[in-house]
XYZ file of C-alpha atoms in Angstrom:
81
model
C 274.719 191.422 -30.709
C 274.035 193.438 -33.867
C 276.756 194.682 -36.155
C 277.596 198.359 -36.069
C 276.796 200.450 -39.104
C 279.890 201.373 -41.111
C 280.402 204.740 -42.792
C 283.086 205.488 -45.340
C 284.930 208.781 -45.093
C 286.993 210.124 -47.986
C 289.842 212.329 -46.789
C 292.031 214.619 -48.857
C 294.513 217.312 -47.943
C 294.344 220.650 -49.709
C 296.799 223.301 -48.623
C 296.790 223.287 -44.836
C 293.372 221.637 -44.510
C 292.205 218.025 -44.305
C 288.825 217.768 -46.038
C 286.545 214.961 -44.857
C 283.575 213.850 -46.943
C 281.031 211.216 -45.929
C 279.412 210.346 -49.285
C 276.537 208.385 -47.773
C 275.419 211.509 -45.917
C 276.637 214.002 -48.532
C 278.286 216.123 -45.842
C 281.766 217.596 -45.599
C 283.855 218.922 -42.733
C 287.501 219.899 -42.397
C 290.304 220.290 -39.920
C 293.828 221.639 -39.958
C 295.153 218.824 -37.763
C 295.382 215.236 -39.025
C 294.984 213.898 -35.496
C 291.485 215.437 -35.410
C 290.202 213.649 -38.546
C 288.625 210.756 -36.627
C 287.032 213.077 -34.061
C 285.594 215.425 -36.686
C 284.316 212.539 -38.798
C 282.537 210.887 -35.882
C 281.093 214.205 -34.698
C 279.782 214.996 -38.182
C 278.061 211.628 -38.591
C 276.579 211.679 -35.099
C 275.267 215.238 -35.502
C 273.715 214.666 -38.933
C 271.979 211.441 -37.896
C 271.294 212.309 -34.257
C 272.996 209.152 -33.013
C 275.655 208.338 -30.440
C 279.270 208.504 -31.640
C 279.915 205.003 -30.315
C 277.073 203.430 -32.307
C 278.928 203.139 -35.645
C 282.307 202.514 -37.227
C 284.187 204.653 -39.743
C 286.443 203.446 -42.530
C 288.742 206.135 -43.863
C 290.166 206.385 -47.356
C 292.902 208.972 -47.797
C 293.163 210.244 -51.371
C 295.024 213.028 -53.153
C 293.427 216.459 -53.180
C 292.791 216.056 -56.927
C 291.013 212.727 -56.390
C 288.986 214.176 -53.516
C 287.859 217.081 -55.700
C 287.067 214.775 -58.640
C 284.897 212.442 -56.544
C 283.120 215.225 -54.713
C 282.426 217.213 -57.897
C 281.103 214.081 -59.617
C 278.767 213.383 -56.698
C 277.455 216.957 -56.728
C 276.817 216.760 -60.471
C 274.900 213.508 -60.098
C 272.835 214.919 -57.243
C 271.923 217.979 -59.310
C 271.124 216.044 -62.497
């Protein structure tokens, strides 16, 4: 049996929204409800890659909204350099 691919999701709360960023795919989504984070993350990855939601694992890292913004902004700068 092969190991499932693992994606890392960085999650930060800003105001009433939970922002979810998957750096490997450079895509972001958000939800108002914390219980929907896993669902939205899996749906985002599956949609971007065109794969089944059960074919991978997700590791979540919850960070402050400032840390989320810092990491995301840094990634955007690097991508545009």
